Structures are given as structure tokens and as C-alpha cells.
């Protein structure tokens, strides 16, 4: 899909990958509903994004999330693209894990993206098609990473919903793609729900490649919208991970 003159909803657009995506889509001629928790932060960002519409919502709350999508639809009169990007990390050993925090992470990283797919699909179907991008994580290919069980489980779950949705919706010309970012220099590590585990961003000290800038992931998301690939990585070398997939 060419994004020019299209309407996109991007969640988690107040920083990092979501913000870079909202900027890139706007540069390419789309209009973007930008979503995060702080109306003030979004209003400031919206000033530099012509045609954008700032909607504050706590996406841990499913009904708030569904209302947000309908507000975007009422505002623009159509939606062509949904980017399910908002997400958060929780670092804890299994021993110390708090189940209330597992629930919180799953609400944001899994349940709401699924609810937003449900909310947008009838709109896209009525319009003859559209694109949905779900942001998973490269960590799903490292499922034994200590301290990351909740996060990785949530990102494996959303990848599964995304891959199944792609099969179910292709008959309606609704193309669902899954993006697996590499380590990306954003607020993600700082904003980790932390139960005492080390949450410093890995720096790529020669043993692993250096973190990406969020603009690199935004380009990958744009490629997904334009080309409709099933699974996308910011780097060619990451594709090899698919051959080692355990789900
Ligand atoms: N950075 C990485 O290394 C990395 C790697 C793989 C995958 N990812 C994934 O990439 C996505 C974007 O993360 P990022 O790296 O760009 O991190 P980020 O800079 O922390 O951005 C997260 C975004 O989500 C929003 N958000 C958080 N909680 C929310 C809530 N309850 N309701 C609504 N919005 C909420 C944040 O805005 P507010 O807090 O203002 O609401 C922010 O806009 C996430 O799904 C993450 O899991 C990141």
C-alpha cells in the first residue's frame, strides 16, 4: 500500500519507535492519529505533524483502547493502517514475579493489540482492505533470556495472534504483518517495570551489533505497510532467526 493520503493509527507514538513511525508516515503523506497516555506530550508532538490527531488513552484498558480507535475513525472518516506499537518491558526472575504486573504487561502488549485489530477490521473490510502492523520483538527468538519471561511471553503471544490474523484476514485484503525490532535506543529500557533485575540497554560492546535508532525500525514498519511482507526485521542477518524458531 502506498501510504500517501492514507489514514494511520499509531499507538505508543509519544516516543521511540512509534514517534519515529508517526513522523515517517507523515513525511510520506499520510495523516496519523497518535496515541499514548499523555495528552500534553501528544499535543506538543502533533504541532510538528501536519494532519495528525492526538488521542490520549491508557492502552492497558481495553474499553479506552476501543474508544480511542472509534474516535480516530470519527475524526478522519476512515482508517487504512493500524500500527500496534505501544508496549512495555517487565524485568523479573520467575521467583520474584508479581502476577499483577504480568497481567498489566499482557493487557498492554497483547490484549489491547488484539482488541484494536477486532475494532479496526470491520472498518478496513468495509473500505476494501488495509494494513495492520503488530510490533513483536527479536527477543521472541531468545525465549530463555533470564529475567525477561513476561515480556518475551507477551511478544511471542502477539506474534502468534498476528500471524494467525494474517491468514484469517487475507481474503478481505487486510494485510497483517509482524515486525521484530532489534535492540533499539528508546525509552524502553528506562521505562521497564522493574522488580530488581538489571535493565540497562545492551550497548553492543563488540559481541553483538550496536542498538538501532528508532528511525531504522520505522523504515521497517513502512516497508511492511508498503510491501505487505508477513514478518519483517530491521536487518537482513536477523532473518536467519526464523530458521531457528521454536514456535
Ligand atoms: N526498544 C527496544 O529495544 C525494543 C526491541 C524490540 C521491540 N520493542 C517494542 O517496540 C515497541 C515500542 O517501544 P519503544 O522501544 O519505542 O519504547 P518507548 O520509547 O518506551 O515507547 C513506548 C510507547 O508506548 C507508550 N505506552 C506505554 N504504556 C502505555 C499505556 N499504558 N497506554 C498507552 N501508551 C503507552 C509510551 O507512551 P506513554 O508512556 O507516554 O504513554 C510510548 O509512546 C514496544 O512494543 C516494544 O516492546 C522495543
PDB file of C-alpha atoms and ligand atoms in Angstrom:
ATOM      1  CA  UNK A   1       0.000   0.000   0.000  1.00  0.00           C
ATOM      2  CA  UNK A   2       1.241   3.468  -0.843  1.00  0.00           C
ATOM      3  CA  UNK A   3       0.767   5.498   2.355  1.00  0.00           C
ATOM      4  CA  UNK A   4       0.231   8.848   0.608  1.00  0.00           C
ATOM      5  CA  UNK A   5      -3.128  10.356   1.677  1.00  0.00           C
ATOM      6  CA  UNK A   6      -3.842   7.308   3.863  1.00  0.00           C
ATOM      7  CA  UNK A   7      -5.015   7.451   7.487  1.00  0.00           C
ATOM      8  CA  UNK A   8      -2.937   5.627  10.113  1.00  0.00           C
ATOM      9  CA  UNK A   9      -3.367   4.991  13.820  1.00  0.00           C
ATOM     10  CA  UNK A  10      -0.020   4.582  15.613  1.00  0.00           C
ATOM     11  CA  UNK A  11      -0.039   3.557  19.271  1.00  0.00           C
ATOM     12  CA  UNK A  12       2.854   4.445  21.543  1.00  0.00           C
ATOM     13  CA  UNK A  13       3.578   7.468  19.353  1.00  0.00           C
ATOM     14  CA  UNK A  14       4.916   9.752  22.101  1.00  0.00           C
ATOM     15  CA  UNK A  15       8.450   8.364  21.925  1.00  0.00           C
ATOM     16  CA  UNK A  16      10.843   5.892  20.346  1.00  0.00           C
ATOM     17  CA  UNK A  17       9.687   3.659  17.522  1.00  0.00           C
ATOM     18  CA  UNK A  18       6.092   4.945  17.493  1.00  0.00           C
ATOM     19  CA  UNK A  19       7.161   8.583  17.298  1.00  0.00           C
ATOM     20  CA  UNK A  20       9.661   7.834  14.504  1.00  0.00           C
ATOM     21  CA  UNK A  21       6.921   5.925  12.644  1.00  0.00           C
ATOM     22  CA  UNK A  22       4.386   8.741  13.009  1.00  0.00           C
ATOM     23  CA  UNK A  23       6.989  11.199  11.644  1.00  0.00           C
ATOM     24  CA  UNK A  24       7.932   8.951   8.722  1.00  0.00           C
ATOM     25  CA  UNK A  25       4.322   8.245   7.739  1.00  0.00           C
ATOM     26  CA  UNK A  26       3.548  11.978   7.882  1.00  0.00           C
ATOM     27  CA  UNK A  27       6.595  12.742   5.700  1.00  0.00           C
ATOM     28  CA  UNK A  28       5.293  10.211   3.191  1.00  0.00           C
ATOM     29  CA  UNK A  29       1.931  11.969   3.009  1.00  0.00           C
ATOM     30  CA  UNK A  30      -0.218  10.013   5.480  1.00  0.00           C
ATOM     31  CA  UNK A  31      -2.276  11.524   8.286  1.00  0.00           C
ATOM     32  CA  UNK A  32      -1.668   9.934  11.644  1.00  0.00           C
ATOM     33  CA  UNK A  33      -3.693   9.530  14.825  1.00  0.00           C
ATOM     34  CA  UNK A  34      -1.015   9.475  17.519  1.00  0.00           C
ATOM     35  CA  UNK A  35      -1.807   7.637  20.725  1.00  0.00           C
ATOM     36  CA  UNK A  36      -0.125   7.443  24.152  1.00  0.00           C
ATOM     37  CA  UNK A  37      -1.048   8.261  27.753  1.00  0.00           C
ATOM     38  CA  UNK A  38      -0.183  11.954  27.982  1.00  0.00           C
ATOM     39  CA  UNK A  39      -2.410  14.378  26.068  1.00  0.00           C
ATOM     40  CA  UNK A  40       0.076  17.212  26.739  1.00  0.00           C
ATOM     41  CA  UNK A  41       3.021  15.312  25.236  1.00  0.00           C
ATOM     42  CA  UNK A  42       0.952  14.277  22.215  1.00  0.00           C
ATOM     43  CA  UNK A  43      -0.350  17.820  21.632  1.00  0.00           C
ATOM     44  CA  UNK A  44       3.245  19.091  21.509  1.00  0.00           C
ATOM     45  CA  UNK A  45       4.228  16.369  19.022  1.00  0.00           C
ATOM     46  CA  UNK A  46       1.099  16.995  16.914  1.00  0.00           C
ATOM     47  CA  UNK A  47       2.204  20.583  16.247  1.00  0.00           C
ATOM     48  CA  UNK A  48       5.007  19.218  14.033  1.00  0.00           C
ATOM     49  CA  UNK A  49       2.895  16.542  12.311  1.00  0.00           C
ATOM     50  CA  UNK A  50       0.502  18.127   9.793  1.00  0.00           C
ATOM     51  CA  UNK A  51      -2.885  16.389   9.737  1.00  0.00           C
ATOM     52  CA  UNK A  52      -2.244  14.443  12.918  1.00  0.00           C
ATOM     53  CA  UNK A  53      -4.814  13.883  15.677  1.00  0.00           C
ATOM     54  CA  UNK A  54      -3.600  13.402  19.263  1.00  0.00           C
ATOM     55  CA  UNK A  55      -5.604  10.937  21.368  1.00  0.00           C
ATOM     56  CA  UNK A  56      -4.628  10.163  24.955  1.00  0.00           C
ATOM     57  CA  UNK A  57      -5.586   6.686  26.157  1.00  0.00           C
ATOM     58  CA  UNK A  58      -4.314   4.196  28.686  1.00  0.00           C
ATOM     59  CA  UNK A  59      -3.985   1.171  26.448  1.00  0.00           C
ATOM     60  CA  UNK A  60      -3.896  -1.230  29.387  1.00  0.00           C
ATOM     61  CA  UNK A  61      -7.635  -0.540  29.461  1.00  0.00           C
ATOM     62  CA  UNK A  62      -9.404  -2.363  26.634  1.00  0.00           C
ATOM     63  CA  UNK A  63     -12.530  -0.191  26.547  1.00  0.00           C
ATOM     64  CA  UNK A  64     -10.420   3.002  26.475  1.00  0.00           C
ATOM     65  CA  UNK A  65      -8.445   1.488  23.631  1.00  0.00           C
ATOM     66  CA  UNK A  66     -11.557   0.605  21.624  1.00  0.00           C
ATOM     67  CA  UNK A  67     -12.989   4.129  22.198  1.00  0.00           C
ATOM     68  CA  UNK A  68      -9.702   5.624  21.011  1.00  0.00           C
ATOM     69  CA  UNK A  69      -9.935   3.725  17.717  1.00  0.00           C
ATOM     70  CA  UNK A  70     -13.529   4.886  17.181  1.00  0.00           C
ATOM     71  CA  UNK A  71     -12.527   8.491  17.938  1.00  0.00           C
ATOM     72  CA  UNK A  72      -9.837   8.281  15.255  1.00  0.00           C
ATOM     73  CA  UNK A  73     -12.415   6.855  12.825  1.00  0.00           C
ATOM     74  CA  UNK A  74     -14.951   9.590  13.631  1.00  0.00           C
ATOM     75  CA  UNK A  75     -12.268  12.255  13.224  1.00  0.00           C
ATOM     76  CA  UNK A  76     -10.951  11.109   9.832  1.00  0.00           C
ATOM     77  CA  UNK A  77     -13.956   9.208   8.446  1.00  0.00           C
ATOM     78  CA  UNK A  78     -11.697   6.286   7.527  1.00  0.00           C
ATOM     79  CA  UNK A  79      -8.692   4.297   8.764  1.00  0.00           C
ATOM     80  CA  UNK A  80      -6.285   2.498   6.407  1.00  0.00           C
ATOM     81  CA  UNK A  81      -3.427   1.482   8.692  1.00  0.00           C
ATOM     82  CA  UNK A  82      -3.134   0.360  12.310  1.00  0.00           C
ATOM     83  CA  UNK A  83       0.319   0.142  13.905  1.00  0.00           C
ATOM     84  CA  UNK A  84       0.061  -1.722  17.224  1.00  0.00           C
ATOM     85  CA  UNK A  85       3.312  -0.445  18.703  1.00  0.00           C
ATOM     86  CA  UNK A  86       2.737   0.625  22.344  1.00  0.00           C
ATOM     87  CA  UNK A  87       4.447  -1.837  24.661  1.00  0.00           C
ATOM     88  CA  UNK A  88       6.428  -2.166  27.833  1.00  0.00           C
ATOM     89  CA  UNK A  89       9.037  -4.408  29.406  1.00  0.00           C
ATOM     90  CA  UNK A  90       8.938  -6.091  32.819  1.00  0.00           C
ATOM     91  CA  UNK A  91      12.178  -7.450  34.206  1.00  0.00           C
ATOM     92  CA  UNK A  92      11.914 -10.046  36.941  1.00  0.00           C
ATOM     93  CA  UNK A  93      13.031 -13.535  37.790  1.00  0.00           C
ATOM     94  CA  UNK A  94      10.227 -16.080  37.868  1.00  0.00           C
ATOM     95  CA  UNK A  95      10.730 -16.320  41.656  1.00  0.00           C
ATOM     96  CA  UNK A  96      10.084 -12.603  42.201  1.00  0.00           C
ATOM     97  CA  UNK A  97       7.482 -12.068  39.522  1.00  0.00           C
ATOM     98  CA  UNK A  98       4.275 -10.289  40.539  1.00  0.00           C
ATOM     99  CA  UNK A  99       1.303 -11.721  38.717  1.00  0.00           C
ATOM    100  CA  UNK A 100      -0.485  -8.337  38.764  1.00  0.00           C
ATOM    101  CA  UNK A 101       2.397  -6.998  36.666  1.00  0.00           C
ATOM    102  CA  UNK A 102       2.201  -9.943  34.262  1.00  0.00           C
ATOM    103  CA  UNK A 103      -1.461  -9.007  33.796  1.00  0.00           C
ATOM    104  CA  UNK A 104      -0.582  -5.339  33.212  1.00  0.00           C
ATOM    105  CA  UNK A 105       2.059  -6.209  30.593  1.00  0.00           C
ATOM    106  CA  UNK A 106      -0.243  -8.649  28.833  1.00  0.00           C
ATOM    107  CA  UNK A 107      -3.056  -6.080  28.762  1.00  0.00           C
ATOM    108  CA  UNK A 108      -0.800  -3.556  27.036  1.00  0.00           C
ATOM    109  CA  UNK A 109       1.333  -5.867  24.859  1.00  0.00           C
ATOM    110  CA  UNK A 110      -1.247  -8.498  23.869  1.00  0.00           C
ATOM    111  CA  UNK A 111      -4.916  -7.957  24.791  1.00  0.00           C
ATOM    112  CA  UNK A 112      -5.214  -4.380  23.566  1.00  0.00           C
ATOM    113  CA  UNK A 113      -3.448  -5.004  20.239  1.00  0.00           C
ATOM    114  CA  UNK A 114      -5.867  -7.901  19.666  1.00  0.00           C
ATOM    115  CA  UNK A 115      -8.856  -5.731  20.696  1.00  0.00           C
ATOM    116  CA  UNK A 116      -7.669  -2.971  18.338  1.00  0.00           C
ATOM    117  CA  UNK A 117      -7.413  -5.467  15.489  1.00  0.00           C
ATOM    118  CA  UNK A 118     -11.010  -6.502  16.255  1.00  0.00           C
ATOM    119  CA  UNK A 119     -12.082  -2.859  16.289  1.00  0.00           C
ATOM    120  CA  UNK A 120     -10.372  -1.869  13.041  1.00  0.00           C
ATOM    121  CA  UNK A 121     -11.119  -4.964  10.945  1.00  0.00           C
ATOM    122  CA  UNK A 122     -14.793  -4.114  10.169  1.00  0.00           C
ATOM    123  CA  UNK A 123     -13.684  -0.614   9.129  1.00  0.00           C
ATOM    124  CA  UNK A 124     -10.937  -1.930   6.846  1.00  0.00           C
ATOM    125  CA  UNK A 125     -13.209  -4.620   5.410  1.00  0.00           C
ATOM    126  CA  UNK A 126     -15.894  -2.040   4.567  1.00  0.00           C
ATOM    127  CA  UNK A 127     -13.259   0.046   2.777  1.00  0.00           C
ATOM    128  CA  UNK A 128     -11.948  -2.925   0.773  1.00  0.00           C
ATOM    129  CA  UNK A 129      -8.750  -3.607   2.716  1.00  0.00           C
ATOM    130  CA  UNK A 130      -5.922  -2.133   4.739  1.00  0.00           C
ATOM    131  CA  UNK A 131      -2.746  -2.836   6.664  1.00  0.00           C
ATOM    132  CA  UNK A 132      -2.129  -3.869  10.263  1.00  0.00           C
ATOM    133  CA  UNK A 133       1.382  -3.939  11.704  1.00  0.00           C
ATOM    134  CA  UNK A 134       1.971  -5.628  15.057  1.00  0.00           C
ATOM    135  CA  UNK A 135       5.237  -4.927  16.849  1.00  0.00           C
ATOM    136  CA  UNK A 136       6.718  -8.018  18.428  1.00  0.00           C
ATOM    137  CA  UNK A 137      10.400  -8.270  19.385  1.00  0.00           C
ATOM    138  CA  UNK A 138      13.587 -10.015  18.345  1.00  0.00           C
ATOM    139  CA  UNK A 139      13.645 -11.447  21.888  1.00  0.00           C
ATOM    140  CA  UNK A 140      10.989 -13.978  20.850  1.00  0.00           C
ATOM    141  CA  UNK A 141      13.851 -15.862  19.201  1.00  0.00           C
ATOM    142  CA  UNK A 142      15.703 -15.941  22.570  1.00  0.00           C
ATOM    143  CA  UNK A 143      12.983 -17.455  24.711  1.00  0.00           C
ATOM    144  CA  UNK A 144      15.233 -18.453  27.611  1.00  0.00           C
ATOM    145  CA  UNK A 145      16.617 -14.979  28.371  1.00  0.00           C
ATOM    146  CA  UNK A 146      16.750 -14.712  32.208  1.00  0.00           C
ATOM    147  CA  UNK A 147      14.519 -12.032  33.756  1.00  0.00           C
ATOM    148  CA  UNK A 148      12.580 -11.461  30.544  1.00  0.00           C
ATOM    149  CA  UNK A 149       9.934 -14.196  30.751  1.00  0.00           C
ATOM    150  CA  UNK A 150       6.872 -11.917  30.955  1.00  0.00           C
ATOM    151  CA  UNK A 151       7.994  -9.647  28.147  1.00  0.00           C
ATOM    152  CA  UNK A 152       9.107 -12.425  25.820  1.00  0.00           C
ATOM    153  CA  UNK A 153       5.938 -14.437  26.501  1.00  0.00           C
ATOM    154  CA  UNK A 154       3.847 -11.358  25.651  1.00  0.00           C
ATOM    155  CA  UNK A 155       5.788 -10.721  22.434  1.00  0.00           C
ATOM    156  CA  UNK A 156       5.536 -14.384  21.406  1.00  0.00           C
ATOM    157  CA  UNK A 157       1.797 -14.173  22.082  1.00  0.00           C
ATOM    158  CA  UNK A 158       1.239 -11.062  19.956  1.00  0.00           C
ATOM    159  CA  UNK A 159       3.350 -12.581  17.162  1.00  0.00           C
ATOM    160  CA  UNK A 160       1.111 -15.642  17.195  1.00  0.00           C
ATOM    161  CA  UNK A 161      -2.108 -13.578  17.117  1.00  0.00           C
ATOM    162  CA  UNK A 162      -0.589 -11.523  14.315  1.00  0.00           C
ATOM    163  CA  UNK A 163       0.447 -14.497  12.167  1.00  0.00           C
ATOM    164  CA  UNK A 164      -2.945 -16.183  12.568  1.00  0.00           C
ATOM    165  CA  UNK A 165      -4.790 -12.908  11.850  1.00  0.00           C
ATOM    166  CA  UNK A 166      -2.800 -12.598   8.614  1.00  0.00           C
ATOM    167  CA  UNK A 167      -4.133 -15.947   7.411  1.00  0.00           C
ATOM    168  CA  UNK A 168      -7.700 -15.215   8.522  1.00  0.00           C
ATOM    169  CA  UNK A 169      -7.889 -11.734   7.000  1.00  0.00           C
ATOM    170  CA  UNK A 170      -6.096 -12.066   3.674  1.00  0.00           C
ATOM    171  CA  UNK A 171      -9.415 -12.947   1.989  1.00  0.00           C
ATOM    172  CA  UNK A 172     -10.568  -9.402   2.895  1.00  0.00           C
ATOM    173  CA  UNK A 173      -7.413  -7.780   1.503  1.00  0.00           C
ATOM    174  CA  UNK A 174      -6.391  -6.890   5.060  1.00  0.00           C
ATOM    175  CA  UNK A 175      -2.644  -7.468   5.253  1.00  0.00           C
ATOM    176  CA  UNK A 176      -1.310  -8.201   8.738  1.00  0.00           C
ATOM    177  CA  UNK A 177       2.458  -8.011   9.221  1.00  0.00           C
ATOM    178  CA  UNK A 178       4.660  -8.702  12.239  1.00  0.00           C
ATOM    179  CA  UNK A 179       7.771  -6.626  12.920  1.00  0.00           C
ATOM    180  CA  UNK A 180      10.584  -7.924  15.143  1.00  0.00           C
ATOM    181  CA  UNK A 181      12.792  -4.984  16.202  1.00  0.00           C
ATOM    182  CA  UNK A 182      16.388  -5.488  17.315  1.00  0.00           C
ATOM    183  CA  UNK A 183      17.646  -3.625  20.431  1.00  0.00           C
ATOM    184  CA  UNK A 184      16.582  -0.035  19.784  1.00  0.00           C
ATOM    185  CA  UNK A 185      17.745   3.131  21.546  1.00  0.00           C
ATOM    186  CA  UNK A 186      14.466   4.413  23.034  1.00  0.00           C
ATOM    187  CA  UNK A 187      12.911   4.927  26.476  1.00  0.00           C
ATOM    188  CA  UNK A 188      12.073   1.215  26.541  1.00  0.00           C
ATOM    189  CA  UNK A 189      14.794   0.114  28.982  1.00  0.00           C
ATOM    190  CA  UNK A 190      14.402   3.156  31.250  1.00  0.00           C
ATOM    191  CA  UNK A 191      10.631   2.597  31.359  1.00  0.00           C
ATOM    192  CA  UNK A 192      10.872  -1.105  32.275  1.00  0.00           C
ATOM    193  CA  UNK A 193       8.624  -2.279  35.087  1.00  0.00           C
ATOM    194  CA  UNK A 194      11.475  -3.473  37.225  1.00  0.00           C
ATOM    195  CA  UNK A 195      11.428  -5.990  40.052  1.00  0.00           C
ATOM    196  CA  UNK A 196      15.139  -5.537  40.732  1.00  0.00           C
ATOM    197  CA  UNK A 197      16.630  -7.091  37.630  1.00  0.00           C
ATOM    198  CA  UNK A 198      19.265  -5.306  35.553  1.00  0.00           C
ATOM    199  CA  UNK A 199      17.526  -3.302  32.828  1.00  0.00           C
ATOM    200  CA  UNK A 200      20.404  -1.409  31.213  1.00  0.00           C
ATOM    201  CA  UNK A 201      20.163  -1.262  27.434  1.00  0.00           C
ATOM    202  CA  UNK A 202      22.718  -3.705  25.941  1.00  0.00           C
ATOM    203  CA  UNK A 203      25.289  -1.494  24.204  1.00  0.00           C
ATOM    204  CA  UNK A 204      26.615  -3.847  21.564  1.00  0.00           C
ATOM    205  CA  UNK A 205      30.118  -3.992  23.046  1.00  0.00           C
ATOM    206  CA  UNK A 206      31.610  -5.795  20.052  1.00  0.00           C
ATOM    207  CA  UNK A 207      29.942  -9.128  20.890  1.00  0.00           C
ATOM    208  CA  UNK A 208      26.573  -8.055  19.474  1.00  0.00           C
ATOM    209  CA  UNK A 209      25.697  -5.290  16.999  1.00  0.00           C
ATOM    210  CA  UNK A 210      25.066  -1.812  18.428  1.00  0.00           C
ATOM    211  CA  UNK A 211      21.440  -0.795  19.119  1.00  0.00           C
ATOM    212  CA  UNK A 212      19.389   0.639  16.276  1.00  0.00           C
ATOM    213  CA  UNK A 213      17.967   4.121  16.206  1.00  0.00           C
ATOM    214  CA  UNK A 214      14.139   4.121  16.206  1.00  0.00           C
ATOM    215  CA  UNK A 215      14.134   5.542  12.655  1.00  0.00           C
ATOM    216  CA  UNK A 216      15.561   2.211  11.439  1.00  0.00           C
ATOM    217  CA  UNK A 217      12.538   0.354  12.845  1.00  0.00           C
ATOM    218  CA  UNK A 218      10.176   2.998  11.447  1.00  0.00           C
ATOM    219  CA  UNK A 219      11.596   2.264   7.974  1.00  0.00           C
ATOM    220  CA  UNK A 220      10.947  -1.440   8.571  1.00  0.00           C
ATOM    221  CA  UNK A 221       7.343  -0.698   9.565  1.00  0.00           C
ATOM    222  CA  UNK A 222       6.882   1.424   6.432  1.00  0.00           C
ATOM    223  CA  UNK A 223       8.287  -1.441   4.338  1.00  0.00           C
ATOM    224  CA  UNK A 224       5.700  -3.734   5.942  1.00  0.00           C
ATOM    225  CA  UNK A 225       2.855  -1.381   5.042  1.00  0.00           C
ATOM    226  CA  UNK A 226       4.136  -0.856   1.505  1.00  0.00           C
ATOM    227  CA  UNK A 227       5.060  -4.459   0.656  1.00  0.00           C
ATOM    228  CA  UNK A 228       2.815  -6.487   2.965  1.00  0.00           C
ATOM    229  CA  UNK A 229       5.530  -8.945   3.993  1.00  0.00           C
ATOM    230  CA  UNK A 230       4.455 -11.384   6.720  1.00  0.00           C
ATOM    231  CA  UNK A 231       7.432 -10.970   9.052  1.00  0.00           C
ATOM    232  CA  UNK A 232       9.927  -8.139   8.984  1.00  0.00           C
ATOM    233  CA  UNK A 233      13.284  -7.448  10.610  1.00  0.00           C
ATOM    234  CA  UNK A 234      15.321  -4.236  10.577  1.00  0.00           C
ATOM    235  CA  UNK A 235      18.358  -6.230   9.387  1.00  0.00           C
ATOM    236  CA  UNK A 236      18.828  -8.978   6.814  1.00  0.00           C
ATOM    237  CA  UNK A 237      21.006 -11.015   9.205  1.00  0.00           C
ATOM    238  CA  UNK A 238      18.111 -11.278  11.681  1.00  0.00           C
ATOM    239  CA  UNK A 239      16.031 -13.268   9.165  1.00  0.00           C
ATOM    240  CA  UNK A 240      18.197 -16.274   9.960  1.00  0.00           C
ATOM    241  CA  UNK A 241      16.458 -16.414  13.345  1.00  0.00           C
ATOM    242  CA  UNK A 242      13.281 -17.608  11.624  1.00  0.00           C
ATOM    243  CA  UNK A 243      15.015 -20.877  10.768  1.00  0.00           C
ATOM    244  CA  UNK A 244      15.620 -21.467  14.497  1.00  0.00           C
ATOM    245  CA  UNK A 245      12.071 -20.636  15.554  1.00  0.00           C
ATOM    246  CA  UNK A 246      10.708 -22.859  18.276  1.00  0.00           C
ATOM    247  CA  UNK A 247       7.046 -21.852  17.786  1.00  0.00           C
TER     248      UNK A 247
HETATM  249  N1  LIG B   1      13.497  -0.626  22.294  1.00  0.00           N
HETATM  250  C1  LIG B   1      13.759  -1.901  22.050  1.00  0.00           C
HETATM  251  O1  LIG B   1      14.897  -2.385  22.233  1.00  0.00           O
HETATM  252  C2  LIG B   1      12.672  -2.790  21.508  1.00  0.00           C
HETATM  253  C3  LIG B   1      13.045  -4.036  20.950  1.00  0.00           C
HETATM  254  C4  LIG B   1      12.046  -4.867  20.466  1.00  0.00           C
HETATM  255  C5  LIG B   1      10.728  -4.468  20.500  1.00  0.00           C
HETATM  256  N2  LIG B   1      10.391  -3.246  21.041  1.00  0.00           N
HETATM  257  C6  LIG B   1       8.964  -2.878  21.059  1.00  0.00           C
HETATM  258  O2  LIG B   1       8.792  -1.667  20.368  1.00  0.00           O
HETATM  259  C7  LIG B   1       7.606  -1.019  20.841  1.00  0.00           C
HETATM  260  C8  LIG B   1       7.890   0.462  21.080  1.00  0.00           C
HETATM  261  O3  LIG B   1       8.808   0.584  22.141  1.00  0.00           O
HETATM  262  P1  LIG B   1       9.972   1.683  22.170  1.00  0.00           P
HETATM  263  O4  LIG B   1      11.244   0.951  22.152  1.00  0.00           O
HETATM  264  O5  LIG B   1       9.727   2.735  21.175  1.00  0.00           O
HETATM  265  O6  LIG B   1       9.781   2.223  23.672  1.00  0.00           O
HETATM  266  P2  LIG B   1       9.332   3.634  24.270  1.00  0.00           P
HETATM  267  O7  LIG B   1      10.196   4.717  23.732  1.00  0.00           O
HETATM  268  O8  LIG B   1       9.301   3.407  25.736  1.00  0.00           O
HETATM  269  O9  LIG B   1       7.864   3.843  23.715  1.00  0.00           O
HETATM  270  C9  LIG B   1       6.744   3.165  24.252  1.00  0.00           C
HETATM  271  C10 LIG B   1       5.487   3.899  23.843  1.00  0.00           C
HETATM  272  O10 LIG B   1       4.350   3.198  24.379  1.00  0.00           O
HETATM  273  C11 LIG B   1       3.548   4.123  25.099  1.00  0.00           C
HETATM  274  N3  LIG B   1       2.855   3.485  26.213  1.00  0.00           N
HETATM  275  C12 LIG B   1       3.404   2.831  27.282  1.00  0.00           C
HETATM  276  N4  LIG B   1       2.448   2.430  28.127  1.00  0.00           N
HETATM  277  C13 LIG B   1       1.267   2.845  27.593  1.00  0.00           C
HETATM  278  C14 LIG B   1      -0.080   2.749  28.001  1.00  0.00           C
HETATM  279  N5  LIG B   1      -0.427   2.143  29.146  1.00  0.00           N
HETATM  280  N6  LIG B   1      -1.044   3.301  27.224  1.00  0.00           N
HETATM  281  C15 LIG B   1      -0.704   3.936  26.062  1.00  0.00           C
HETATM  282  N7  LIG B   1       0.548   4.044  25.622  1.00  0.00           N
HETATM  283  C16 LIG B   1       1.534   3.510  26.371  1.00  0.00           C
HETATM  284  C17 LIG B   1       4.542   5.175  25.600  1.00  0.00           C
HETATM  285  O11 LIG B   1       3.911   6.403  25.864  1.00  0.00           O
HETATM  286  P3  LIG B   1       3.436   6.911  27.314  1.00  0.00           P
HETATM  287  O12 LIG B   1       4.282   6.203  28.339  1.00  0.00           O
HETATM  288  O13 LIG B   1       3.634   8.370  27.238  1.00  0.00           O
HETATM  289  O14 LIG B   1       2.015   6.534  27.375  1.00  0.00           O
HETATM  290  C18 LIG B   1       5.445   5.310  24.376  1.00  0.00           C
HETATM  291  O15 LIG B   1       4.843   6.167  23.438  1.00  0.00           O
HETATM  292  C19 LIG B   1       7.171  -1.788  22.092  1.00  0.00           C
HETATM  293  O16 LIG B   1       6.094  -2.637  21.777  1.00  0.00           O
HETATM  294  C20 LIG B   1       8.405  -2.604  22.443  1.00  0.00           C
HETATM  295  O17 LIG B   1       8.065  -3.784  23.122  1.00  0.00           O
HETATM  296  C21 LIG B   1      11.333  -2.411  21.528  1.00  0.00           C
END
